[in-house]
CSV table of C-alpha atoms and ligand atoms in Angstrom, one decimal:
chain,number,residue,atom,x,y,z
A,569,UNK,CA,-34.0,-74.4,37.0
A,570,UNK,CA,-35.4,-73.0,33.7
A,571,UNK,CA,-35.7,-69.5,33.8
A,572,UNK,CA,-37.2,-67.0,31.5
A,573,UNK,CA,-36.2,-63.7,31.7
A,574,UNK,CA,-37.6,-60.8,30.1
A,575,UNK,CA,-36.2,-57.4,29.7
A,576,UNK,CA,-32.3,-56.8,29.6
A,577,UNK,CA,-32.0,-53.2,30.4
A,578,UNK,CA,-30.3,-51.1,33.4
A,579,UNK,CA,-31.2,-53.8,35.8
A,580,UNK,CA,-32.4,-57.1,34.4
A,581,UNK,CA,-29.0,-57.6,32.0
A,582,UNK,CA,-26.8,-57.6,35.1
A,583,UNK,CA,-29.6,-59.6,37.4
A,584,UNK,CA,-30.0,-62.2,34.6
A,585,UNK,CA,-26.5,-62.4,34.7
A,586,UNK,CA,-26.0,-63.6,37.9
A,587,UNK,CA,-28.7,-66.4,37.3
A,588,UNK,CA,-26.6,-67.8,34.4
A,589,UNK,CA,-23.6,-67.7,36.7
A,590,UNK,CA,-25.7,-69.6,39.6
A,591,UNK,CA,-25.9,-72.4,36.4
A,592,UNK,CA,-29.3,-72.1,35.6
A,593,UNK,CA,-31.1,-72.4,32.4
A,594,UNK,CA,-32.1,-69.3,30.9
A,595,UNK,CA,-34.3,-68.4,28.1
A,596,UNK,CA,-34.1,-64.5,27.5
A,597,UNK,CA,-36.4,-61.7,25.5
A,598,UNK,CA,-36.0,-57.7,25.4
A,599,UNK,CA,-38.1,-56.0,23.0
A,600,UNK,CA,-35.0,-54.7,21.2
A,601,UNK,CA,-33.3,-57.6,19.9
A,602,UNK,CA,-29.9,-56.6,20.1
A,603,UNK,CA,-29.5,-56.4,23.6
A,604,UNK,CA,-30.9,-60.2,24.3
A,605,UNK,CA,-28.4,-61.2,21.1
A,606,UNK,CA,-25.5,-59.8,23.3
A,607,UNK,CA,-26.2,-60.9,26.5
A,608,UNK,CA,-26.5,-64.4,25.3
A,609,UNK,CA,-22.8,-63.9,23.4
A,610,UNK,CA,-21.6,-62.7,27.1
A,611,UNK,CA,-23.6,-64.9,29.1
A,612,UNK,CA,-24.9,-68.1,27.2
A,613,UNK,CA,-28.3,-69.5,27.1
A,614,UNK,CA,-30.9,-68.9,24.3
A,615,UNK,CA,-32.8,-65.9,22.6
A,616,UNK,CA,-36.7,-66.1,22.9
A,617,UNK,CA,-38.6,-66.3,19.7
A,618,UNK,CA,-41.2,-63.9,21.5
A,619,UNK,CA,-42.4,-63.6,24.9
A,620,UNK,CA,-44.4,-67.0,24.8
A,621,UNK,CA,-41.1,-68.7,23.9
A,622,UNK,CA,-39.5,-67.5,26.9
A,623,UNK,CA,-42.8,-68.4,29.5
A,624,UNK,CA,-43.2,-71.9,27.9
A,625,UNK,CA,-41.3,-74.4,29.7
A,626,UNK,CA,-40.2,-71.9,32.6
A,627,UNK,CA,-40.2,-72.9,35.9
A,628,UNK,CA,-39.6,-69.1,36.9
A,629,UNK,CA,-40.1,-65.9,34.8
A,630,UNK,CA,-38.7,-62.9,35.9
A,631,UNK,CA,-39.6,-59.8,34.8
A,632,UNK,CA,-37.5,-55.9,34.8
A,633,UNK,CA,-39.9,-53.8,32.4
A,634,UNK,CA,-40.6,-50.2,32.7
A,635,UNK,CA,-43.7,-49.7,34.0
A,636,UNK,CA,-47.7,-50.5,34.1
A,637,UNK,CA,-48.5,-51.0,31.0
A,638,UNK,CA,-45.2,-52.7,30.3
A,639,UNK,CA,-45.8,-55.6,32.4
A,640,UNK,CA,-49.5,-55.6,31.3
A,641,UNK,CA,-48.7,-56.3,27.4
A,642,UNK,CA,-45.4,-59.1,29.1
A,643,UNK,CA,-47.8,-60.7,31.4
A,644,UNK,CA,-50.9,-61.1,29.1
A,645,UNK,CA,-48.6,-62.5,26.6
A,646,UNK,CA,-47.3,-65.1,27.9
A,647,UNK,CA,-50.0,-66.4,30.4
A,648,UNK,CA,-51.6,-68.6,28.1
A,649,UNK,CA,-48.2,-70.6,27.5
A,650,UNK,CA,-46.8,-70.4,30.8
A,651,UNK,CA,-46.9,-73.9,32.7
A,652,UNK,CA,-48.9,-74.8,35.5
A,653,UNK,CA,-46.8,-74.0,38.7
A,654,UNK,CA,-44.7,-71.9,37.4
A,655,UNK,CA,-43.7,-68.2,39.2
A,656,UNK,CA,-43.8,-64.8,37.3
A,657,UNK,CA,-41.4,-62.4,39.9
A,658,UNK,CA,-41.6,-58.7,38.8
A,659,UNK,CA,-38.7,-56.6,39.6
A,660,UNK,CA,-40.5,-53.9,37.5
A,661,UNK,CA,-41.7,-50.8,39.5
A,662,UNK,CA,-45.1,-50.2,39.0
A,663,UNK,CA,-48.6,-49.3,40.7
A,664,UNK,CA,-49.9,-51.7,43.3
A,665,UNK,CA,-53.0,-51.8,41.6
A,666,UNK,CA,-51.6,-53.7,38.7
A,667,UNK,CA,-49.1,-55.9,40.8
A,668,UNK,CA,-53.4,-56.9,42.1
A,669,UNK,CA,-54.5,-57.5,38.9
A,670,UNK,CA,-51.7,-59.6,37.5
A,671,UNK,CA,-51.9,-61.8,40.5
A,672,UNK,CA,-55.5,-62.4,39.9
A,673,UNK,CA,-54.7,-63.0,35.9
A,674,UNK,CA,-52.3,-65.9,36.7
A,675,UNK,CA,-54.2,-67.0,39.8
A,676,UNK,CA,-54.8,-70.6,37.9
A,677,UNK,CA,-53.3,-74.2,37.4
A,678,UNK,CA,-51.0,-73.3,41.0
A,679,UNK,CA,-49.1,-70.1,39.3
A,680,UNK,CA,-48.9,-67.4,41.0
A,681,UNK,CA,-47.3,-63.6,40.1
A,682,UNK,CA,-45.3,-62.3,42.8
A,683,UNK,CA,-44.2,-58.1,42.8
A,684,UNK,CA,-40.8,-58.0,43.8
A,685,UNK,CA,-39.5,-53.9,42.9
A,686,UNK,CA,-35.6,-54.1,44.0
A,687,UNK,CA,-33.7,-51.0,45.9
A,688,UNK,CA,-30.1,-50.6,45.1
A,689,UNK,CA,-29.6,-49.0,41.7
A,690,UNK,CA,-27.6,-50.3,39.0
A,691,UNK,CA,-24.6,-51.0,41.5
A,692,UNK,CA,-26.1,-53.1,43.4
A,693,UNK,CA,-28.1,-55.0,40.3
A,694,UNK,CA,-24.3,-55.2,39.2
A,695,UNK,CA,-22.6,-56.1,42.6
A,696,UNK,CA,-25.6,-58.6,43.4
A,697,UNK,CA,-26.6,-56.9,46.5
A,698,UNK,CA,-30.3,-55.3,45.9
A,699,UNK,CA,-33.0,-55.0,48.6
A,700,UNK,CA,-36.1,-56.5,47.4
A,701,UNK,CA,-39.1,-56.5,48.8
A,702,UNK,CA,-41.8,-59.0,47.9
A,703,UNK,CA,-45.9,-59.3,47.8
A,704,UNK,CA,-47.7,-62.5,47.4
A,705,UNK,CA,-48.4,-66.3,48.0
A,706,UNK,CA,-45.9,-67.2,50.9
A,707,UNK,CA,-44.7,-70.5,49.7
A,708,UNK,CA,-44.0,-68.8,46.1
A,709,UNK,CA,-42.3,-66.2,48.0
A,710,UNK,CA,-39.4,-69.0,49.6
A,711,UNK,CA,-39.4,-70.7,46.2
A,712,UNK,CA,-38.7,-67.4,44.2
A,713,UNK,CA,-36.0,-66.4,47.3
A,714,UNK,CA,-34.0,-69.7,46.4
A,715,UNK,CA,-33.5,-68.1,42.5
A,716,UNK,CA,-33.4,-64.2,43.1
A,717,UNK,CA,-31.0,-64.8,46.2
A,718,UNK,CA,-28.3,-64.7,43.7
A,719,UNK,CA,-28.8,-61.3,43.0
A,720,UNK,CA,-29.8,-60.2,46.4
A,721,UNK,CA,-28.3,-58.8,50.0
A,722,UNK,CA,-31.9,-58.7,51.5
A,723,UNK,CA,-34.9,-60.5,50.8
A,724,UNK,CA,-38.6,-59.7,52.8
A,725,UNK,CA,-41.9,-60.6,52.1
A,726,UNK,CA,-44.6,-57.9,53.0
A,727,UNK,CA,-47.7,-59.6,52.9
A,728,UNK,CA,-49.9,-60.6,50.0
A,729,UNK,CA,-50.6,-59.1,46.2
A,730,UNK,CA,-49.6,-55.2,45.9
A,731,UNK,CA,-47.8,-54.9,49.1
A,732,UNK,CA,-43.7,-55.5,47.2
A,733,UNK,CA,-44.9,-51.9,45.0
A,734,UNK,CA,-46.3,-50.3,48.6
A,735,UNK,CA,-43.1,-51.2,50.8
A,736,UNK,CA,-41.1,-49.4,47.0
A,737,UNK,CA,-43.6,-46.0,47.1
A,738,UNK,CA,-42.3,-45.8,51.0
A,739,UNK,CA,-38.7,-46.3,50.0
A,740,UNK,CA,-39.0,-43.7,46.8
A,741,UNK,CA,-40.6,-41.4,49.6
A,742,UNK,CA,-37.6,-41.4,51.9
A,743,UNK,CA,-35.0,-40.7,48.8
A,744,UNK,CA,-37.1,-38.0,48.1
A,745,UNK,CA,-36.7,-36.1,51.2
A,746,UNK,CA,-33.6,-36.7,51.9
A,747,UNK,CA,-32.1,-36.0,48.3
A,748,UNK,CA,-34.0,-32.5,48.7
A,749,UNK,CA,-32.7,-31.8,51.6
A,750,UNK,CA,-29.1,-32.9,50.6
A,751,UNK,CA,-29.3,-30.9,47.5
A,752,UNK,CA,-30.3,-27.7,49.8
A,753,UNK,CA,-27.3,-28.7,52.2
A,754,UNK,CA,-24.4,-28.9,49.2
A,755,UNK,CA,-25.9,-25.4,47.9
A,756,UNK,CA,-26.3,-23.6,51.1
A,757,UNK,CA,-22.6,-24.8,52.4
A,758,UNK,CA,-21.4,-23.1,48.5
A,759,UNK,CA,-23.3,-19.8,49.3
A,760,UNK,CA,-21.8,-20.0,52.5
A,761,UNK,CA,-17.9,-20.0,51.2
A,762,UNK,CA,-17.4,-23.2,53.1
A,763,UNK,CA,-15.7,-26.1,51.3
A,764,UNK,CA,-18.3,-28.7,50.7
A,765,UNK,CA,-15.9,-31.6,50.9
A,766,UNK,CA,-14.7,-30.4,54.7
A,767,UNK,CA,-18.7,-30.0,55.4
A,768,UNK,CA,-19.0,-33.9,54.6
A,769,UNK,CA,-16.1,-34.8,57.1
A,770,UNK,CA,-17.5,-33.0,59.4
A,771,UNK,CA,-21.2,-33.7,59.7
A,772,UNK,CA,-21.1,-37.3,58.2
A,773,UNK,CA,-20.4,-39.2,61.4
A,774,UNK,CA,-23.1,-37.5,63.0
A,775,UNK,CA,-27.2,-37.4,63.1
A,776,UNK,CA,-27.0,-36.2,59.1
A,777,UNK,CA,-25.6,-39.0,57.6
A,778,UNK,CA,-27.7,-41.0,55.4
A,779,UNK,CA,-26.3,-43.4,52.5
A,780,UNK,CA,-26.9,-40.5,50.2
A,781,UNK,CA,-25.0,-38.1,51.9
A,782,UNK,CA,-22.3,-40.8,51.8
A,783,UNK,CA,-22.6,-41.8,47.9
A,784,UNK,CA,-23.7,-38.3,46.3
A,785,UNK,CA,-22.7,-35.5,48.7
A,786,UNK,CA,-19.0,-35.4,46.8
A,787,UNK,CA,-20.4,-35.5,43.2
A,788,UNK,CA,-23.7,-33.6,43.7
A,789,UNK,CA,-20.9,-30.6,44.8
A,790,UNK,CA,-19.1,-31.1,41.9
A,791,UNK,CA,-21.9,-31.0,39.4
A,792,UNK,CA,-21.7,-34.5,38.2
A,793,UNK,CA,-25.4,-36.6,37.7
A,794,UNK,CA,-24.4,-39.7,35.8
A,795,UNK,CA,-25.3,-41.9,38.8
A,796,UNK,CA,-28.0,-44.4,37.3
A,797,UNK,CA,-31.5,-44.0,38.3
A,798,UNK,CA,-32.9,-41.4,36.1
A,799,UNK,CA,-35.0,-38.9,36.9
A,800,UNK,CA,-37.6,-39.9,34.4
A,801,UNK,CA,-37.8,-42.9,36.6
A,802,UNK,CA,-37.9,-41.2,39.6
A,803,UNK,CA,-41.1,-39.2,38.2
A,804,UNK,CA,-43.0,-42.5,37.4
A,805,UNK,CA,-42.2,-43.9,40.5
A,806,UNK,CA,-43.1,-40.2,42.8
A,807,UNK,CA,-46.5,-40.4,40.4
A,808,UNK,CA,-47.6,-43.8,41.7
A,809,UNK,CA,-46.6,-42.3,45.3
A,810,UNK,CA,-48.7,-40.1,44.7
A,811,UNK,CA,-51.6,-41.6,43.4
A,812,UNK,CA,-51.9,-44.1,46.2
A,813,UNK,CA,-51.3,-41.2,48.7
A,814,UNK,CA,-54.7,-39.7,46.8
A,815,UNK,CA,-56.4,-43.2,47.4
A,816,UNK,CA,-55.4,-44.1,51.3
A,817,UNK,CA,-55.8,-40.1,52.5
A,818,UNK,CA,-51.7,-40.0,53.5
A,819,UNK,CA,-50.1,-36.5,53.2
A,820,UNK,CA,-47.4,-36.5,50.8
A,821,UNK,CA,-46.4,-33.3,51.2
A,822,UNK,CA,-42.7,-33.0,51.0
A,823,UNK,CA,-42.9,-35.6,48.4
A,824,UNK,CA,-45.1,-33.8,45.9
A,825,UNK,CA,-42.9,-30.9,46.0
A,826,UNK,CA,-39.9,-32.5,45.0
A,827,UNK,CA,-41.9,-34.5,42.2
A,828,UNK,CA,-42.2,-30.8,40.8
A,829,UNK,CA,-38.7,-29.9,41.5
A,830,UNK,CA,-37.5,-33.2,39.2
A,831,UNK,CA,-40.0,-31.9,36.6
A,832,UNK,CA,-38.2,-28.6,36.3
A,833,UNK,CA,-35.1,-30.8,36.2
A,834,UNK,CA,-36.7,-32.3,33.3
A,835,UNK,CA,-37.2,-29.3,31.8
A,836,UNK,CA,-33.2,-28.3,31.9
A,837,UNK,CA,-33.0,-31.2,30.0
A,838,UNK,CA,-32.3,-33.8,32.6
A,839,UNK,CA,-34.5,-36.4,31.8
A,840,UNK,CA,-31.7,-39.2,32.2
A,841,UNK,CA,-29.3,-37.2,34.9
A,842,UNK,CA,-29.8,-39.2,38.3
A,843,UNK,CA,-31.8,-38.5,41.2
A,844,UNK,CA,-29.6,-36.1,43.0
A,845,UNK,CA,-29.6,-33.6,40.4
A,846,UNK,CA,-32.2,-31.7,42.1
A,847,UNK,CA,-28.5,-30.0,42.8
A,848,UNK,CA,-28.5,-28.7,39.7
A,849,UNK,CA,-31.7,-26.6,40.0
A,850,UNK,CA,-30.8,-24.8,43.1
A,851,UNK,CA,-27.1,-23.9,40.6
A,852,UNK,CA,-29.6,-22.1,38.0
B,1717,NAP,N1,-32.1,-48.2,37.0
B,1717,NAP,C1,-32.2,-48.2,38.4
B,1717,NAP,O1,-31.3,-47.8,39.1
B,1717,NAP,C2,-33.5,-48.9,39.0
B,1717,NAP,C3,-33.5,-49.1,40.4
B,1717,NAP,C4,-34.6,-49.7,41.0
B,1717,NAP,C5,-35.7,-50.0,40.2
B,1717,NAP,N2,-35.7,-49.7,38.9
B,1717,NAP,C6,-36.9,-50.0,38.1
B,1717,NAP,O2,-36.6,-51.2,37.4
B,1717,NAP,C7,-37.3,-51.2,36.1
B,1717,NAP,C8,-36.3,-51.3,35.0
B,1717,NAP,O3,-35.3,-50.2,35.1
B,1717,NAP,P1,-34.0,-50.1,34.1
B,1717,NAP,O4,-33.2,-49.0,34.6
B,1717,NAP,O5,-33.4,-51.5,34.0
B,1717,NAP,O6,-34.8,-49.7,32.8
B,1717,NAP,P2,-34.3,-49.9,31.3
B,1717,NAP,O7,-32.8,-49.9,31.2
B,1717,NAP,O8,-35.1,-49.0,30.4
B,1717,NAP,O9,-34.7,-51.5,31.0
B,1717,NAP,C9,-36.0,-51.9,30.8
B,1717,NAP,C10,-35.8,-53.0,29.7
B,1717,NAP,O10,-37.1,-53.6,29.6
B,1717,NAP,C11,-37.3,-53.8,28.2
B,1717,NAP,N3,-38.7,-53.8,27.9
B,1717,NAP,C12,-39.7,-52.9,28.2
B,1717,NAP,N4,-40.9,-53.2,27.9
B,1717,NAP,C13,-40.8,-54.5,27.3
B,1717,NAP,C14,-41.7,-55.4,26.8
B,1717,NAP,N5,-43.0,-55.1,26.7
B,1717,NAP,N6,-41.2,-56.6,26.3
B,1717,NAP,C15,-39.9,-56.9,26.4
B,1717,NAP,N7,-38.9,-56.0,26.9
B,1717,NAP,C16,-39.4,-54.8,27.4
B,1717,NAP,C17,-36.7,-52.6,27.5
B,1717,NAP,O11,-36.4,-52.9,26.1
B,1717,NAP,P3,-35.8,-51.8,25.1
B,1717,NAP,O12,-34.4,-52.2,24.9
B,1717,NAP,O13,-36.7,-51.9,23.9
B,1717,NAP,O14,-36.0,-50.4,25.8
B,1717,NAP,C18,-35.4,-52.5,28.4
B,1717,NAP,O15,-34.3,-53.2,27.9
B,1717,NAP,C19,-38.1,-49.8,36.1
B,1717,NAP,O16,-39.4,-50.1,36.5
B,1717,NAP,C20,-37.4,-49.0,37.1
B,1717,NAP,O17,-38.2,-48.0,37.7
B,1717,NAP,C21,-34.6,-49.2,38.2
């Protein structure tokens, strides 16, 4: 197929990657040039002109931006040249609300916009194995799987516009917790004089474990936060939480706790750390 692809950061580099090696035709755009110029020299295909360049002619444009206003400015753009039938999947995480209005925007001539936020982390962009978890037209949703399967170990759709970003607030609600409560657990077992690394053997196997006690117990002990997802991210993401939890009456408790725990994090100066240095507070 001919895909564009638009933004070549963290994420969407390594994704678009494994679309080139599936043999597809890809047409590529980041707003700083030099990253698109490099990942066609790796990769092959072709440099968008602009964003239109990269819609026109596409049978499937995918999308790994920042955030709201990001995928505003991309989708606006290149509406008008995009052709009729053709797919917009958004691995951006963003608010539900705009995943709503974007559908609506391209709701014309059979294309349809499809919010597809991804779990996994740079690993599993990398490796090829990201959840994703999709809202929008059903059909679009199996044509889009056939494409984005190459990059992913679990595909579901949740229902229709908005409903990809809800299933990613519940997921970024969950990490919360449980990295809070991870970060308490490493620090207590410290204070404690026990060795943290003879804590993991021997509460892993049981009721505690959790896939980030297995990937972030070790390095969380030794002080190390270079794991991918920032915690600028992370802020974005809890803020959305946050504001839909304002809008639908759910009590985020927990969750707005630990979004002001990553601001303090911020404040140390770890804006780009990962997610579990909430660790590193708790060391002040
Ligand atoms: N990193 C993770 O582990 C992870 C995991 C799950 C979900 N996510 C989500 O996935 C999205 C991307 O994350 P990331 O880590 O890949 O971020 P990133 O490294 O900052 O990549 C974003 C890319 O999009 C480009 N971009 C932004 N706005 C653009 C625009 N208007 N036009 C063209 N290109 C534009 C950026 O260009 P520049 O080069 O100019 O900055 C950058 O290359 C975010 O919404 C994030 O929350 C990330």
């Amino acid at each position: 197929m001919r895909i564009g692809f638009v933004g070549l950061g963290v994420m969407g580099a390594p994704m678009a990657g494994h679309l080139a090696s599936a043999g597809h035709d890809m047409v590529v755009f980041n707003r700083t040039p030099p990253k698109a110029h490099d990942w066609v020299a790796a990769h092959g295909g072709r440099v968008a002109a602009d964003i239109a360049d990269a819609a026109r002619d596409s049978d499937v444009l995918i999308l790994c931006v920042g955030n709201d206003d990001d995928v505003r400015a991309v989708v606006e753009t290149a509406a008008p040249a995009l052709p009729s039938g053709a797919i917009i999947v958004d691995h951006t995480t963003t608010s539900a609300k705009v995943a709503r209005a974007m559908a609506g925007l391209l709701a014309v001539n059979g294309r349809v916009f499809l919010d597809a936020p991804v779990s996994g982390g740079e690993a599993g962009a990398k490796n090829g194995q990201l959840a994703i978890m999709i809202g929008g037209d059903t059909r679009a949703v199996e044509r889009a799987s056939v494409v984005i399967g190459a990059y992913a170990k679990a595909i579901r759709h949740m229902g229709g516009p908005g409903t990809g970003q809800l299933t990613k607030m519940v997921n970024q609600i969950c990490i919360a917790g449980v990295v809070q409560g991870l970060a308490e657990a490493v620090a207590f077992s410290q204070k404690a004089g026990l060795d943290p690394n003879l804590v993991y053997e021997a509460i892993s196997q049981g009721a505690a474990q959790s896939w980030q006690m297995d990937n972030r117990w070790a390095t969380m002990a030794r002080g190390e936060f270079e794991f991918g997802f920032a915690v600028d991210w992370m802020r974005k993401d809890l803020g959305l939480v946050l504001e839909e939890a304002r809008a639908n009456g759910a009590r985020c408790e927990v969750t707005a706790l630990v979004d002001q725990f990553y601001a303090e994090v911020q404040a140390m100066g770890g804006r780009r750390w990962d997610t579990s240095s909430l660790a590193a507070r708790l060391k002040k």
